[in-house]
Amino acid sequence: GDIGALALVDAILDSRPPDDVRDVVRSLFVRDLVDVTVSGCGYGDFLLWTGLSVTPLDPMLFDHVSQYPDREEEQQHGRWAVNEEGDALSGDVLAARYDFTLLMLVRAWCRPWTPRSNPSFSGHFRRAISALALCAHRYGVPADIAVMVNSYLPREWWPDDRRQCWCHDCQLKNVSDVIREKVARRERRDAEAREEATTAGAQPAAR
Ligand SMILES: [Zn+2]
């Protein structure tokens, strides 16, 4: 009964989905194919509940329609957000509350470098940090001083290659590019495997 269903939900939420699942779910949201009143969860909920990374670099997080229902009655009835007193929020109040959480996310994201926040920095930035760490080690600079120096490096010094255009056309193109690239990669791998199998099959005859 209910316990079985809860265990199932727990099992699903406890296991972080593979990248393929993430990309498919994201593309469904980008293509407006998800009715959040049916799914019962928005795009941001999906990321958070499944333990996927949440970053302000993903334009989909800023799209209110992908997070909660459009109609106020549904927002109220589904209790998509509640205030500190436990009252359901809707309309402008819900939109403002959601934007505030995004603002907090952006603020947290923009904080100076620490070993813990390292993954939020661009690949170029992280390479610079490891080069600096090696230099500091070479010259015997204490680790806490190296960490302090790193915290003064502005994020903007190394452009973030994860940035993408926010317009809907580019988002759609991006989503289909990702899927197409995966299909091409898989076809290439299958062709290679077939070729290997043929060569392996031909060898015993040659011996
Ligand atoms: Zn664009």
Coordinates of C-alpha atoms and ligand atoms in Angstrom, one line a residue:
G1 CA 0.0 0.0 0.0
D2 CA 1.3 3.5 1.0
I3 CA 4.5 2.2 2.5
G4 CA 5.4 0.4 -0.7
A5 CA 4.7 3.6 -2.7
L6 CA 6.8 5.7 -0.3
A7 CA 9.7 3.2 -0.4
L8 CA 9.5 3.4 -4.2
V9 CA 9.7 7.2 -4.1
D10 CA 12.6 7.0 -1.7
A11 CA 14.5 4.6 -3.9
I12 CA 13.9 6.8 -7.0
L13 CA 14.9 10.0 -5.1
D14 CA 17.9 8.4 -3.5
S15 CA 19.6 7.5 -6.7
R16 CA 20.9 10.3 -8.8
P17 CA 19.7 9.9 -12.3
P18 CA 22.2 9.4 -15.2
D19 CA 23.1 12.3 -17.4
D20 CA 20.8 10.9 -20.2
V21 CA 17.8 11.1 -17.9
R22 CA 18.7 14.6 -16.9
D23 CA 19.0 15.7 -20.6
V24 CA 15.7 14.1 -21.6
V25 CA 13.8 15.6 -18.7
R26 CA 15.3 19.0 -19.4
S27 CA 14.5 18.8 -23.1
L28 CA 10.9 18.0 -22.2
F29 CA 10.7 21.2 -20.1
V30 CA 12.5 23.3 -22.7
R31 CA 10.0 22.1 -25.4
D32 CA 7.0 23.0 -23.1
L33 CA 5.9 19.3 -23.0
V34 CA 5.6 19.1 -19.2
D35 CA 2.3 20.0 -17.6
V36 CA 3.4 20.7 -14.0
T37 CA -0.1 20.1 -12.7
V38 CA 0.2 16.5 -14.0
S39 CA 3.9 15.9 -13.1
G40 CA 3.4 17.4 -9.7
C41 CA 6.9 18.8 -9.7
G42 CA 8.6 21.6 -11.5
Y43 CA 12.0 21.6 -13.2
G44 CA 13.8 23.0 -10.2
D45 CA 12.1 20.5 -7.9
F46 CA 13.3 17.7 -10.2
L47 CA 16.9 18.8 -10.0
L48 CA 16.8 19.3 -6.3
W49 CA 15.0 16.1 -5.4
T50 CA 17.2 13.9 -7.5
G51 CA 20.4 15.5 -6.2
L52 CA 21.4 17.0 -9.6
S53 CA 23.4 20.2 -9.6
V54 CA 21.4 23.4 -9.5
T55 CA 23.2 26.4 -11.2
P56 CA 22.1 29.9 -12.1
L57 CA 23.8 29.2 -15.5
D58 CA 20.7 27.2 -16.5
P59 CA 18.1 29.5 -18.0
M60 CA 15.3 27.0 -17.5
L61 CA 15.4 27.7 -13.7
F62 CA 14.3 31.3 -14.4
D63 CA 11.2 30.2 -16.3
H64 CA 8.3 30.4 -13.9
V65 CA 6.0 28.3 -16.1
S66 CA 8.4 25.3 -15.7
Q67 CA 8.3 25.5 -11.9
Y68 CA 4.7 25.8 -10.9
P69 CA 1.2 26.0 -12.5
D70 CA 0.1 29.1 -14.2
R71 CA -3.4 29.4 -12.7
E72 CA -3.8 30.8 -9.2
E73 CA -6.4 28.2 -8.1
E74 CA -4.0 25.4 -9.0
Q75 CA -1.1 27.2 -7.2
Q76 CA -3.3 27.5 -4.1
H77 CA -4.9 24.0 -4.3
G78 CA -1.6 22.2 -5.0
R79 CA 0.2 24.2 -2.2
W80 CA 3.2 24.8 -4.5
A81 CA 4.7 27.1 -2.0
V82 CA 3.8 27.9 1.6
N83 CA 4.8 30.8 3.8
E84 CA 6.1 30.6 7.4
E85 CA 2.6 30.3 8.7
G86 CA 1.8 27.4 6.4
D87 CA -0.5 29.3 4.1
A88 CA -0.4 28.5 0.4
L89 CA 1.1 31.2 -1.8
S90 CA -0.2 32.2 -5.2
G91 CA 0.0 34.9 -7.9
D92 CA 2.5 37.7 -7.5
V93 CA 3.4 36.6 -4.0
L94 CA 4.4 33.1 -5.2
A95 CA 6.3 34.7 -8.2
A96 CA 8.1 37.1 -5.8
R97 CA 9.0 34.2 -3.4
Y98 CA 10.4 32.1 -6.3
D99 CA 12.4 35.0 -7.6
F100 CA 13.8 35.6 -4.1
T101 CA 15.0 32.0 -3.9
L102 CA 16.7 32.5 -7.3
L103 CA 18.3 35.7 -6.0
M104 CA 19.7 33.8 -3.0
L105 CA 21.0 31.1 -5.4
V106 CA 22.8 33.8 -7.5
R107 CA 24.2 35.4 -4.4
A108 CA 25.5 32.1 -3.0
W109 CA 27.0 31.3 -6.5
C110 CA 28.8 34.6 -6.7
R111 CA 30.6 34.2 -3.3
P112 CA 34.4 34.1 -3.4
W113 CA 36.3 30.9 -4.0
T114 CA 36.6 28.2 -1.3
P115 CA 37.7 24.6 -1.7
R116 CA 34.0 23.7 -1.2
S117 CA 32.6 26.1 -3.9
N118 CA 35.4 25.0 -6.4
P119 CA 32.9 23.0 -8.6
S120 CA 30.8 26.1 -9.2
F121 CA 33.8 27.8 -11.0
S122 CA 34.6 27.5 -14.7
G123 CA 37.0 24.9 -16.0
H124 CA 39.5 27.7 -16.8
F125 CA 39.3 29.1 -13.3
R126 CA 39.7 25.6 -11.7
R127 CA 42.8 25.0 -13.8
A128 CA 44.3 28.3 -12.7
I129 CA 43.6 27.4 -9.1
S130 CA 45.4 24.1 -9.4
A131 CA 48.4 25.7 -11.2
L132 CA 48.5 28.3 -8.3
A133 CA 48.3 25.4 -5.7
L134 CA 51.3 23.7 -7.4
C135 CA 53.3 27.0 -7.4
A136 CA 52.4 27.6 -3.7
H137 CA 53.5 24.1 -2.8
R138 CA 56.7 24.5 -4.7
Y139 CA 57.6 27.7 -2.8
G140 CA 56.4 26.4 0.5
V141 CA 53.5 28.8 0.9
P142 CA 51.2 27.5 3.7
A143 CA 47.9 26.1 2.4
D144 CA 45.6 28.5 4.3
I145 CA 47.4 31.5 2.7
A146 CA 47.0 29.9 -0.7
V147 CA 43.3 29.4 -0.1
M148 CA 43.0 33.1 1.1
V149 CA 44.8 34.4 -2.0
N150 CA 42.5 32.3 -4.2
S151 CA 39.4 33.9 -2.6
Y152 CA 40.5 37.2 -4.0
L153 CA 40.5 36.1 -7.6
P154 CA 37.4 37.4 -9.5
R155 CA 35.3 34.9 -11.2
E156 CA 35.2 37.1 -14.4
W157 CA 38.9 36.7 -15.0
W158 CA 38.2 33.4 -16.7
P159 CA 35.1 33.3 -18.9
D160 CA 32.7 30.5 -18.1
D161 CA 32.2 28.2 -21.1
R162 CA 29.0 26.8 -19.6
R163 CA 27.2 30.1 -20.3
Q164 CA 24.5 29.8 -23.0
C165 CA 22.1 32.1 -24.9
W166 CA 18.8 32.5 -23.1
C167 CA 16.6 33.0 -26.1
H168 CA 14.1 30.2 -26.7
D169 CA 15.3 29.4 -30.2
C170 CA 18.9 28.8 -29.0
Q171 CA 17.6 26.8 -26.0
L172 CA 15.7 24.5 -28.4
K173 CA 18.7 24.2 -30.8
N174 CA 20.9 23.4 -27.8
V175 CA 18.7 20.6 -26.6
S176 CA 18.5 19.0 -30.1
D177 CA 22.3 19.4 -30.6
V178 CA 22.9 17.5 -27.3
I179 CA 20.6 14.6 -28.3
R180 CA 21.9 14.5 -31.9
E181 CA 25.5 14.4 -30.7
K182 CA 24.7 11.5 -28.3
V183 CA 23.0 9.6 -31.2
A184 CA 26.0 10.1 -33.5
R185 CA 28.4 9.0 -30.7
R186 CA 26.4 5.8 -30.1
E187 CA 26.2 5.0 -33.8
R188 CA 29.9 5.5 -34.1
R189 CA 30.5 3.2 -31.2
D190 CA 28.1 0.5 -32.5
A191 CA 29.8 0.6 -35.9
E192 CA 33.2 0.2 -34.3
A193 CA 31.9 -2.8 -32.2
R194 CA 30.5 -4.4 -35.4
E195 CA 33.8 -3.9 -37.2
E196 CA 35.7 -5.4 -34.3
A197 CA 33.3 -8.4 -34.2
T198 CA 33.9 -9.0 -37.9
T199 CA 37.6 -8.8 -37.6
A200 CA 37.6 -11.1 -34.6
G201 CA 35.3 -13.5 -36.5
A202 CA 37.7 -13.5 -39.5
Q203 CA 40.8 -14.3 -37.4
P204 CA 40.2 -18.0 -36.5
A205 CA 39.7 -18.8 -40.2
A206 CA 43.1 -17.1 -41.1
R207 CA 45.0 -19.2 -38.5
Ligands
ZN1 ZN 19.9 33.1 -28.9

